[in-house]
Structure formats: C-alpha cells, structure tokens
PDB file of C-alpha atoms in Angstrom:
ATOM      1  CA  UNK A   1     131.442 298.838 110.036  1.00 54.00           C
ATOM      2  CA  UNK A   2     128.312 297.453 111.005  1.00 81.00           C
ATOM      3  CA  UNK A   3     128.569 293.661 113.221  1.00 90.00           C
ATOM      4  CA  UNK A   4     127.788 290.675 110.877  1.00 95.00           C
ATOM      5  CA  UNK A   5     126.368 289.615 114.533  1.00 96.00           C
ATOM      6  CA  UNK A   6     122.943 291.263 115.793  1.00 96.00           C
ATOM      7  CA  UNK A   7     121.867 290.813 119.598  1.00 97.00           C
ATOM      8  CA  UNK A   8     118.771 291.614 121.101  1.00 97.00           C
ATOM      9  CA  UNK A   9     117.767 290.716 124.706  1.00 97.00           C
ATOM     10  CA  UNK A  10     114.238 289.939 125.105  1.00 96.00           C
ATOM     11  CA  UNK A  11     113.422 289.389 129.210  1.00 95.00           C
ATOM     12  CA  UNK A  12     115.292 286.173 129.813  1.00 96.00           C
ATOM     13  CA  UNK A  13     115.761 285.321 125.842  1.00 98.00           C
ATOM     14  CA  UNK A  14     119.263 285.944 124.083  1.00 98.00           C
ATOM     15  CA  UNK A  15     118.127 286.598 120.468  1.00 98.00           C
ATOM     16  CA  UNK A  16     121.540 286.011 117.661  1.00 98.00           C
ATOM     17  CA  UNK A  17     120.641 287.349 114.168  1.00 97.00           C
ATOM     18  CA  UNK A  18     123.631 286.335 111.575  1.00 97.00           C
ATOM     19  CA  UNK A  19     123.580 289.335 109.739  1.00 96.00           C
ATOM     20  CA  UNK A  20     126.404 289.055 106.799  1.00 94.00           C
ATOM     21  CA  UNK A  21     125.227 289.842 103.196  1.00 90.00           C
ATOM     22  CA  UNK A  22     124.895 288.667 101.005  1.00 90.00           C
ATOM     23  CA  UNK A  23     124.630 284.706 101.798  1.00 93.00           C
ATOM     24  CA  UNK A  24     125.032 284.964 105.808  1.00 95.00           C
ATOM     25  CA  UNK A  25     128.723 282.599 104.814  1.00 93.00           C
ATOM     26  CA  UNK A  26     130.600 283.030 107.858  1.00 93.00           C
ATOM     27  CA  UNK A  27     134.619 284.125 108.053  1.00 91.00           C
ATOM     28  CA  UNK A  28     137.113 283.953 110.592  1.00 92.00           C
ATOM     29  CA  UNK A  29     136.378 287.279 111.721  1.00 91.00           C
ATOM     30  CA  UNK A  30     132.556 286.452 111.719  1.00 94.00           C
ATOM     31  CA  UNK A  31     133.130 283.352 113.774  1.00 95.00           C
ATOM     32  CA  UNK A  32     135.530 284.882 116.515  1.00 95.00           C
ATOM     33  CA  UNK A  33     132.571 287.517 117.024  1.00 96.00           C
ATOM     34  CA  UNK A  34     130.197 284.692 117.304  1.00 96.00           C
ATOM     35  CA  UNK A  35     132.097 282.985 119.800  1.00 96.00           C
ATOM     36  CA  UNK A  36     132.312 286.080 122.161  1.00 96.00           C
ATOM     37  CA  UNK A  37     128.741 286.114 121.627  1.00 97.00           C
ATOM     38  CA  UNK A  38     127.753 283.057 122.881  1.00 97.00           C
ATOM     39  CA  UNK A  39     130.179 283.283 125.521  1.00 97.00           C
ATOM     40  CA  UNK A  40     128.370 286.514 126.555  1.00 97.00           C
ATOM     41  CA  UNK A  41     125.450 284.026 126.297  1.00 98.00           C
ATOM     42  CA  UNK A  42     126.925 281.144 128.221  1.00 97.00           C
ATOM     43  CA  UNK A  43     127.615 283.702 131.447  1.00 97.00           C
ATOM     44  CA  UNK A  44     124.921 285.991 131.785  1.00 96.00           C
ATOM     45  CA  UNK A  45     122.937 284.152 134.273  1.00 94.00           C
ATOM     46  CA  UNK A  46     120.097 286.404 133.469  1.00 95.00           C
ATOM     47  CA  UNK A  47     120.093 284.884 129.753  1.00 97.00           C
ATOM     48  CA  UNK A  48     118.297 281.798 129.772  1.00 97.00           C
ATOM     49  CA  UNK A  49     117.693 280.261 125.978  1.00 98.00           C
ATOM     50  CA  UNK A  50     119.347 281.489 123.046  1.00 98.00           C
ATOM     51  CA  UNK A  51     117.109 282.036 119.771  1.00 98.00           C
ATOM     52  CA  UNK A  52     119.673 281.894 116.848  1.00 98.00           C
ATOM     53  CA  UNK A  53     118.473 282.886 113.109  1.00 98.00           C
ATOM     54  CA  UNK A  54     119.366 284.950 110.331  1.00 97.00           C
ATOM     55  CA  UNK A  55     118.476 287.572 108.387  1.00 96.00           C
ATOM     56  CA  UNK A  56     116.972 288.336 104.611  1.00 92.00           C
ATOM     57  CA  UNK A  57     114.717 285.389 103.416  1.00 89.00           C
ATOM     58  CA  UNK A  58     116.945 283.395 101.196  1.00 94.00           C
ATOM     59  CA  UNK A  59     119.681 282.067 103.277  1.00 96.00           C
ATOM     60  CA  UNK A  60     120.198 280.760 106.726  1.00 97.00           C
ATOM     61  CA  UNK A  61     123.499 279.941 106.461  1.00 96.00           C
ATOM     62  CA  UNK A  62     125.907 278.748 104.017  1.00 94.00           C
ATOM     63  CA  UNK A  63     128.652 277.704 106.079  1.00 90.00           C
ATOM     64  CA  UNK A  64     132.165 279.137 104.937  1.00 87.00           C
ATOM     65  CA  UNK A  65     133.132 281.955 103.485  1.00 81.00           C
ATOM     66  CA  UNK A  66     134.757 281.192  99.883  1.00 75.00           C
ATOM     67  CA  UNK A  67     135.260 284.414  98.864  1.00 77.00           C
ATOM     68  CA  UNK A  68     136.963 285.440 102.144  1.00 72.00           C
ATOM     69  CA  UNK A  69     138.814 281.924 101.459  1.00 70.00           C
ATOM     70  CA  UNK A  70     140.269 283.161  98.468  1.00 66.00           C
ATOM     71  CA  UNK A  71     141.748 286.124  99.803  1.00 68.00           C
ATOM     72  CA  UNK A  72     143.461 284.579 102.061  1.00 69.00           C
ATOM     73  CA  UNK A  73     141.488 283.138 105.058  1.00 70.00           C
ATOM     74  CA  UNK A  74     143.208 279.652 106.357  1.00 68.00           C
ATOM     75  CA  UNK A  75     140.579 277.248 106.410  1.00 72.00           C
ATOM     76  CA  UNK A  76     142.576 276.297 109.511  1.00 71.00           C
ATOM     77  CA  UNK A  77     142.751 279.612 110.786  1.00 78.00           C
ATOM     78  CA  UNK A  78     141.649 281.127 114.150  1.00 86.00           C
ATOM     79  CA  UNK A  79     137.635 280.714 114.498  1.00 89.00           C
ATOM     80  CA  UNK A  80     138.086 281.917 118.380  1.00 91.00           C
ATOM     81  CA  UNK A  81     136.267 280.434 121.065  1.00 93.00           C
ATOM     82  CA  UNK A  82     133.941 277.802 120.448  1.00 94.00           C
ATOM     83  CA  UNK A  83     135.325 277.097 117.291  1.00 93.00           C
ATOM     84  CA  UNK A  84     134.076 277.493 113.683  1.00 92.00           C
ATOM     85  CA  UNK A  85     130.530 279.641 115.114  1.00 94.00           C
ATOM     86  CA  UNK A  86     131.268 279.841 117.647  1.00 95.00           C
ATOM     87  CA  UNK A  87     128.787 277.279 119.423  1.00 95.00           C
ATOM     88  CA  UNK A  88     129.891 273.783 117.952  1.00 92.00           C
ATOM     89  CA  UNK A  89     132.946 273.494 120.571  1.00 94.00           C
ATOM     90  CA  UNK A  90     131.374 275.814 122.900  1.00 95.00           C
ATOM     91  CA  UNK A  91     132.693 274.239 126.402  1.00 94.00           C
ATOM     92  CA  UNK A  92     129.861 274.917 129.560  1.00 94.00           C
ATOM     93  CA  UNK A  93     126.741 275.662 127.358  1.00 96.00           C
ATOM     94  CA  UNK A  94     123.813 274.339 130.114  1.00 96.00           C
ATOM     95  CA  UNK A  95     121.148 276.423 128.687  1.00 97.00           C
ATOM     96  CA  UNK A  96     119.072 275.713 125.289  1.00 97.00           C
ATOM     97  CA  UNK A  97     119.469 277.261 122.165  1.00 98.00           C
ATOM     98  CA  UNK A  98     116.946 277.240 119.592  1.00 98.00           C
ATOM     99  CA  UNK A  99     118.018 277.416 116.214  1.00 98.00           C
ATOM    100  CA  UNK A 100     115.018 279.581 113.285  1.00 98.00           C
ATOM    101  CA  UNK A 101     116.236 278.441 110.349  1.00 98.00           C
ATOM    102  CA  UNK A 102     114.965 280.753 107.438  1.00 96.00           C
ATOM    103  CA  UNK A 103     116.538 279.356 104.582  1.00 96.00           C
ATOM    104  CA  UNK A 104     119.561 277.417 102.844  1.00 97.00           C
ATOM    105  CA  UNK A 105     121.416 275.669 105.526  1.00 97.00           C
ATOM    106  CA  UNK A 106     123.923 273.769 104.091  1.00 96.00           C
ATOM    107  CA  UNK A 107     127.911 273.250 105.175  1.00 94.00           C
ATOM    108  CA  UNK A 108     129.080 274.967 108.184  1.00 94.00           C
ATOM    109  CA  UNK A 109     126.196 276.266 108.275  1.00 96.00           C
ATOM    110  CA  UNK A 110     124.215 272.940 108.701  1.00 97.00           C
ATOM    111  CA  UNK A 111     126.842 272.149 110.887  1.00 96.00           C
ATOM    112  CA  UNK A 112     126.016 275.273 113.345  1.00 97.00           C
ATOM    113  CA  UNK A 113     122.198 274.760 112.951  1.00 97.00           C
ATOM    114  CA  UNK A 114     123.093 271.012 114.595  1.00 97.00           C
ATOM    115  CA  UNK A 115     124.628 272.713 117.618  1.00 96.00           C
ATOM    116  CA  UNK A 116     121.838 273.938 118.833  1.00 97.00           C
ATOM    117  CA  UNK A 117     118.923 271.929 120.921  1.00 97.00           C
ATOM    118  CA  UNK A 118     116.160 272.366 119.126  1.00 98.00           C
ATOM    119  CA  UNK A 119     115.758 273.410 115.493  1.00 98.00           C
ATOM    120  CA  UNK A 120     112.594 275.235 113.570  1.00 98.00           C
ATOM    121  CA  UNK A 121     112.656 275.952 109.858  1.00 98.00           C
ATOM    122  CA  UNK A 122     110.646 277.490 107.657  1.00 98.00           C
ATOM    123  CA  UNK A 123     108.883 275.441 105.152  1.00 97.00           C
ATOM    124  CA  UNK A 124     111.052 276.610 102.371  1.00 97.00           C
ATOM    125  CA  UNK A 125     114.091 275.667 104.234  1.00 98.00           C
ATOM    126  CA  UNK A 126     116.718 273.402 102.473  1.00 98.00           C
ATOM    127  CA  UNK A 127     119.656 271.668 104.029  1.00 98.00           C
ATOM    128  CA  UNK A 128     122.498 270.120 102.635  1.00 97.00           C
ATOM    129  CA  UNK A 129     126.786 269.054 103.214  1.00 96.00           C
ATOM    130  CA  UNK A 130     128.068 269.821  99.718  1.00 93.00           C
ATOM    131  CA  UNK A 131     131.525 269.321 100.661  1.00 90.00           C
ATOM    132  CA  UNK A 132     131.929 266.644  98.826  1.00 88.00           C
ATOM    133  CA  UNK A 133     131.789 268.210  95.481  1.00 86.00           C
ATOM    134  CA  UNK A 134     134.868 270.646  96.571  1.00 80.00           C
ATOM    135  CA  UNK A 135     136.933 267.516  97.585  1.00 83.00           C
ATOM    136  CA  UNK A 136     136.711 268.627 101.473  1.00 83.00           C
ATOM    137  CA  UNK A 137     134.891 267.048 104.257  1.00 86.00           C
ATOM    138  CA  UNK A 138     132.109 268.108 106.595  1.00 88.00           C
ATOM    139  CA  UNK A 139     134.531 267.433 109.934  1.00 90.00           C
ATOM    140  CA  UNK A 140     131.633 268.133 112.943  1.00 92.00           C
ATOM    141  CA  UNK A 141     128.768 266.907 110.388  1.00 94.00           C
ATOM    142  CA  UNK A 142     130.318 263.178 110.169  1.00 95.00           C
ATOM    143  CA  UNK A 143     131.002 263.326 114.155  1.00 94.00           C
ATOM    144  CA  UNK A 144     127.063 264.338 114.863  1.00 94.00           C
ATOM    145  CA  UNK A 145     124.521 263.512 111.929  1.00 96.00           C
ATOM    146  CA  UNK A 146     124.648 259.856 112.076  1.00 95.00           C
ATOM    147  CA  UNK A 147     123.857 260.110 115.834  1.00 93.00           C
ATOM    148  CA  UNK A 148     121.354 262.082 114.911  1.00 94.00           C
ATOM    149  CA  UNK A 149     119.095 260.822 112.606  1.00 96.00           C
ATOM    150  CA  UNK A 150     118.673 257.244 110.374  1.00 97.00           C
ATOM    151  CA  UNK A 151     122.710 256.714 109.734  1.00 97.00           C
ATOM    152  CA  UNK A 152     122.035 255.452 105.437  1.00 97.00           C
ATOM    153  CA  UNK A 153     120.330 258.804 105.574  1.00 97.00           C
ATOM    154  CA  UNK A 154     123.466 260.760 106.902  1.00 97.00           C
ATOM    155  CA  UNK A 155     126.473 259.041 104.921  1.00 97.00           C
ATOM    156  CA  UNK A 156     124.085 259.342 101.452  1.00 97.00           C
ATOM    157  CA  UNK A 157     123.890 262.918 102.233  1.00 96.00           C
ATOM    158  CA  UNK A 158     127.622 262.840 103.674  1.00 96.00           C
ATOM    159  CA  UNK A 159     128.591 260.716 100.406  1.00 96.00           C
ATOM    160  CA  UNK A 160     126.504 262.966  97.776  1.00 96.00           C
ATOM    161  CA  UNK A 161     125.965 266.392  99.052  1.00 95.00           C
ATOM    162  CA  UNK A 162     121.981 265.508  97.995  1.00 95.00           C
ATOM    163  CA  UNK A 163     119.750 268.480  99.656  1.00 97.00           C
ATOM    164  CA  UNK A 164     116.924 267.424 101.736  1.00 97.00           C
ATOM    165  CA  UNK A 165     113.516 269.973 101.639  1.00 97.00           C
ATOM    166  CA  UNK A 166     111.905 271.128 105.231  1.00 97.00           C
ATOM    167  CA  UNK A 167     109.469 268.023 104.817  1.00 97.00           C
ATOM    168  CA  UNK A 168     112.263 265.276 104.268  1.00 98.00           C
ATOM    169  CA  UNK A 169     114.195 267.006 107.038  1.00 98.00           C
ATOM    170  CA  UNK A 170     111.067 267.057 109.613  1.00 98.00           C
ATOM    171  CA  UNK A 171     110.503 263.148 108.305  1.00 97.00           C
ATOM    172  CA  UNK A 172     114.086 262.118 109.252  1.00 97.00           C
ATOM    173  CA  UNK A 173     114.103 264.107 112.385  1.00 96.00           C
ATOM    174  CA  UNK A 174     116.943 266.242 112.012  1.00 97.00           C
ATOM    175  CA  UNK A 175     114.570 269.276 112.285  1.00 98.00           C
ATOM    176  CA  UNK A 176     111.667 269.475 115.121  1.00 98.00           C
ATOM    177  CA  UNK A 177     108.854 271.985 113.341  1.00 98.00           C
ATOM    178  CA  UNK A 178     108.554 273.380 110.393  1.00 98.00           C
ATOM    179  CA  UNK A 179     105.908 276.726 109.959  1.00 98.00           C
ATOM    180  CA  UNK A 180     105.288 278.918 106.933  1.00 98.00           C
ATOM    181  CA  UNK A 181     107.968 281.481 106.574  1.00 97.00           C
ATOM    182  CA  UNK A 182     106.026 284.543 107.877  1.00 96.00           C
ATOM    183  CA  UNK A 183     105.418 282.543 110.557  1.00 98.00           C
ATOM    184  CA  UNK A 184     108.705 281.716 111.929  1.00 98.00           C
ATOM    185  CA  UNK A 185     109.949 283.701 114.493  1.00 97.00           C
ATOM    186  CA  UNK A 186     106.725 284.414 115.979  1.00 98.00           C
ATOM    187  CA  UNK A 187     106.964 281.089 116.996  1.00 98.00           C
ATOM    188  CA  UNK A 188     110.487 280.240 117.683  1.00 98.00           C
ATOM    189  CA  UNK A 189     109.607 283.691 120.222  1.00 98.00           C
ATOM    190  CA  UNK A 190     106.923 282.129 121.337  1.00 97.00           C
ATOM    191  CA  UNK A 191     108.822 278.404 121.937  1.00 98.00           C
ATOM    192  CA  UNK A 192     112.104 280.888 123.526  1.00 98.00           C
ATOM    193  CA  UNK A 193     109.720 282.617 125.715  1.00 97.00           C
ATOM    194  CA  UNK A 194     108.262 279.222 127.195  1.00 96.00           C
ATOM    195  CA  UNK A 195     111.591 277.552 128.066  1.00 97.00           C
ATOM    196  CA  UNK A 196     112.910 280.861 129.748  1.00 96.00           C
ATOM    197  CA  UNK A 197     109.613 280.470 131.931  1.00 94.00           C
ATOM    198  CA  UNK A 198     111.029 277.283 133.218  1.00 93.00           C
ATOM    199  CA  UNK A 199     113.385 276.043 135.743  1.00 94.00           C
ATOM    200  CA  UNK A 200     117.120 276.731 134.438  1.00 94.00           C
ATOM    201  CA  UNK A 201     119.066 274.514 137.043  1.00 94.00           C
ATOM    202  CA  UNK A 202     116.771 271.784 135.452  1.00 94.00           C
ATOM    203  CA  UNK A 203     117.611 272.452 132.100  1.00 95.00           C
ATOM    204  CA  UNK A 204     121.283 272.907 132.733  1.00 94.00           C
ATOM    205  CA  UNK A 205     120.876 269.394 134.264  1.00 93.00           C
ATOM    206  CA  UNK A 206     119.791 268.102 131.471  1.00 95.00           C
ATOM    207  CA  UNK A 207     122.397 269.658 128.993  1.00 95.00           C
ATOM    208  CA  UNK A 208     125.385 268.308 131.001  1.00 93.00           C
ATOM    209  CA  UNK A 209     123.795 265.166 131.420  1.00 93.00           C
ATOM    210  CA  UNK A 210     122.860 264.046 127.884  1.00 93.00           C
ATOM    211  CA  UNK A 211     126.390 266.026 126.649  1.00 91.00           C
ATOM    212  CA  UNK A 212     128.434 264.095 129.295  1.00 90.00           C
ATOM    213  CA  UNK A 213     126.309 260.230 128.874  1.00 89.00           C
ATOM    214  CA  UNK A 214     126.731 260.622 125.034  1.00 87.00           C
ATOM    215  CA  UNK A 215     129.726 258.426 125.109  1.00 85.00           C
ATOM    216  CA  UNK A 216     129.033 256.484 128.213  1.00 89.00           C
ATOM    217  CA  UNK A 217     127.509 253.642 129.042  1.00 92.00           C
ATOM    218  CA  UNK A 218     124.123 253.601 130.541  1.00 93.00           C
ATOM    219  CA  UNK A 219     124.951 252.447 133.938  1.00 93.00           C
ATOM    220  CA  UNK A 220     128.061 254.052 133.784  1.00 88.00           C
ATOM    221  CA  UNK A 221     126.168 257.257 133.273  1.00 89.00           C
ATOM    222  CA  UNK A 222     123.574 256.995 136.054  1.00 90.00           C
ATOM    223  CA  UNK A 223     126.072 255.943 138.879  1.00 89.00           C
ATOM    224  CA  UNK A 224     127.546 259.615 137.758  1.00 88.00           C
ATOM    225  CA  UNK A 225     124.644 260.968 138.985  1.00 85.00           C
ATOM    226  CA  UNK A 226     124.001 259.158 141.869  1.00 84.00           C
ATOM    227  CA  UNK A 227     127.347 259.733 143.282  1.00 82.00           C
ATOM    228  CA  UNK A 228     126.712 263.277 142.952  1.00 79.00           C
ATOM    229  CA  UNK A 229     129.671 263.350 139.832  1.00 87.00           C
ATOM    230  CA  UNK A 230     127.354 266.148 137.834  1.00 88.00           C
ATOM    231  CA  UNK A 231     128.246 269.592 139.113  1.00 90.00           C
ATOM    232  CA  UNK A 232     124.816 270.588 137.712  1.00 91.00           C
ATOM    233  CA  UNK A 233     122.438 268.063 139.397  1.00 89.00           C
ATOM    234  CA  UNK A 234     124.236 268.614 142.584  1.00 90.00           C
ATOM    235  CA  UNK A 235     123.803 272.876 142.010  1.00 89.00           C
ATOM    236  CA  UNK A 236     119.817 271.532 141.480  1.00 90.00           C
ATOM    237  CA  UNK A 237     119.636 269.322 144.011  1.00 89.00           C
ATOM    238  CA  UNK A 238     120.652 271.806 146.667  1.00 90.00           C
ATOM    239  CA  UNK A 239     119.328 275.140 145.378  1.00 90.00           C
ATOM    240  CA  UNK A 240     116.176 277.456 146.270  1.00 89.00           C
ATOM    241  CA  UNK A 241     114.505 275.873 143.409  1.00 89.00           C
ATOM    242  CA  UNK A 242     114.066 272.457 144.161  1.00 89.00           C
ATOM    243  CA  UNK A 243     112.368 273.384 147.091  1.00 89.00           C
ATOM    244  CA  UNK A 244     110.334 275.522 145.344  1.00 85.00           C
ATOM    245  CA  UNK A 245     109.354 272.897 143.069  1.00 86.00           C
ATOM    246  CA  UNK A 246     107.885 270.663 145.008  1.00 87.00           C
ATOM    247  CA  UNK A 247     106.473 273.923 147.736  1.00 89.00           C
ATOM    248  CA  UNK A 248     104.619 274.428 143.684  1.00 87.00           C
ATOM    249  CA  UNK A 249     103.351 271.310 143.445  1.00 89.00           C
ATOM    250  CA  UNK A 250     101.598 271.449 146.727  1.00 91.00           C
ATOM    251  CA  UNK A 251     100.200 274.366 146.777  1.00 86.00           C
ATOM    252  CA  UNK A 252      98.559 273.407 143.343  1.00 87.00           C
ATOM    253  CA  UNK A 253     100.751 276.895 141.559  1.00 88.00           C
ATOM    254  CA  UNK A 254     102.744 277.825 138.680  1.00 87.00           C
ATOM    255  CA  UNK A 255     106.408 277.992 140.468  1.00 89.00           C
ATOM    256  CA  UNK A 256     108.230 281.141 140.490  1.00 89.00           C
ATOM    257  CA  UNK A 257     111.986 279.756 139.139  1.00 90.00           C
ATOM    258  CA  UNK A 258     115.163 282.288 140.259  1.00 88.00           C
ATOM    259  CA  UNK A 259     117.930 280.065 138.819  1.00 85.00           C
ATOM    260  CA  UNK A 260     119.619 279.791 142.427  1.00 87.00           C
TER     261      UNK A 260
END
C-alpha cells in the first residue's frame, strides 16, 4: 500500500505532500507516519525548511478521519510523535515550515496548517473549526487562534464553525499570501528555496526564541538571552557563521551559510 505521506527533497527543502484520498482526513496511522516524517525533518541537518501541502485540488485537509472513527479509531488513540500530525507537539522544531494550502482546511486540519510558520493558500482556499456542530472541541485551535489573530474573530469562528474565504483569512492575518491556484507551489518553491538560502543557526534562533518568550514576560525573556539561557543563540553566537556574517558584510558579498 502506497504512503498517505509523499517526500521529496529538493537541495536544502523538505517537501510533505498529504496524499490520502479522497479528502486528505488524517487517521491514527496517517498521523504516526507524519510524525516520523517530520522527525526525519527535525534531524537532517541538511533539511532546512519544510514545504507542507497536499494533493488533488479540492481539499487541503479536513482534519480527522470519521470514517476511520467509526471503525474503531479512539479519538484518543496513539497519533505518535508530535501528536495529532505530527507537527503540532513536535518538541525541537528550529527550522521553518511553510504550509501551501490548496484547499478546504478546516478541523485538524486547520489546526496542522497553524503549526507551521508561514502559511500560503490558494485563492479558493476555505478554512473553518466545525467542531462545534459534532458537540466536540477544537483542543490546539482554542490554545493558538486567539493568539493569533483578532480574538472576537477566533471564538465566533470557535463558537459557530462559520468558514472564512482566502480573502477574509489574508484580512485577519491568519494566512500570509494568497496566489491563484495554478500558481501555488511555484511560489511556496520559490518562498522554500529563499529561506533555505539563508542562515539556519539564525532561524533556529528565532524559532526557540519566539516558542520559548510566548509565555514569558518581556524582560523575563531577554535576560534569557543575555545570560546565554538559549541553547540556540549560544550555538549562533559561537559558530563559523557568525563570523561569516559579518566577514559578508565587509566584503560587500552574499554570505556562504554552512549551518555550523
């Protein structure tokens, strides 16, 4: 039987394709092969962003599987490492992931979309948490959406399960671009291929920084830093690249990043 999970490794890129007919819904199976995936993804120092979409042209991602529900799959079940996609509860994820979203994204699957940095869409793309109507909640959606965009936005659509379009999703700022749908992945490529040109101790920086000061005061946050407290600032602040940074900047030329 074919994977439900398609990888491709483009130079630095780690390309995901959710590949489950007919709606891209996502089991327990699906989501322990996901997590080994992005785990795969995590450690692979040569693997530098993550490009995440799906395939057909209808769905992105539905979230749960129903169907696989009803025959018998505990919603509490095993969803491996990472949790439910493997991404969500992913522990040690410094590098960005970039999420193509070319389609329905709704539930879990809105939910997975949200664990990634930055998130395209196509401009038919529709998102929505209708787990309301089944009497259920949308756990990692009520921890992240309000923090993410206007909160009377997030508890309507919490409260209602109302879809937003591409537009009202772009407006809000839960989605960064949206581009016609033939357009797509040329340029979620083209954004994967210009973060894997850039310095990954900086960007693992970054992650672990805005992931660790999410729930920390400001000061609180900074002293962290300063008293060298961030494993991944310190691993930047001593490496080969720093110094090749600023050599760059001299010399008035592109740097040449090596991750060490």
């Amino acid at each position: 039987m074919d994977s439900p999970i398609h990888v491709e490794r483009r130079g630095h890129v780690f390309e995901v394709t959710l590949n489950r007919p007919k709606a891209n819904a996502i089991d327990l199976a699906t989501s322990r092969i996901m997590g080994e995936v992005f785990t795969e993804f995590r450690d692979d120092p040569d693997m530098r962003v993550a490009l995440v979409t799906a395939a057909g042209e209808k769905f992105f991602c539905p979230g749960w599987d129903l169907k696989a529900a009803a025959d018998g799959d505990a919603v509490d079940g095993d969803y491996g490492v990472g949790g439910f996609g493997g991404l969500q509860e992913l522990r040690g994820l410094n590098k960005p992931v970039i999420m193509a979203v070319n389609g329905i994204c709704c539930g879990g699957g809105l939910e997975l979309a949200l664990s990634g940095d930055i998130i395209l869409a196509a401009d038919h793309a529709s998102f929505a948490l209708p787990e309301i109507r089944s009497g259920t909640v949308a756990d990692a959606a009520s921890i992240k959406l309000p923090k993410r965009i206007p909160y009377h936005i997030a508890m309507e659509m919490l409260f209602t399960g109302r879809w937003l379009d591409a537009e009202e999703a772009a407006r809000w700022g839960m989605i960064n671009q949206i581009f016609p749908a033939d357009d797509l992945m040329a340029k979620a490529r083209e954004m994967a291929d210009g973060l894997a040109s850039g310095p990954p101790l900086v960007f693992a920086a970054i992650k672990e920084v805005v992931r660790e000061a999410e729930d920390m005061k400001f000061q609180d946050a900074l002293n962290k830093i300063t008293k060298s407290q961030f494993e991944t600032v310190e691993t930047l602040y001593r490496s080969e690249d720093q110094l090749e940074g600023a050599r760059a900047f001299a010399e008035k030329r592109d740097p040449v990043w090596k991750g060490r």
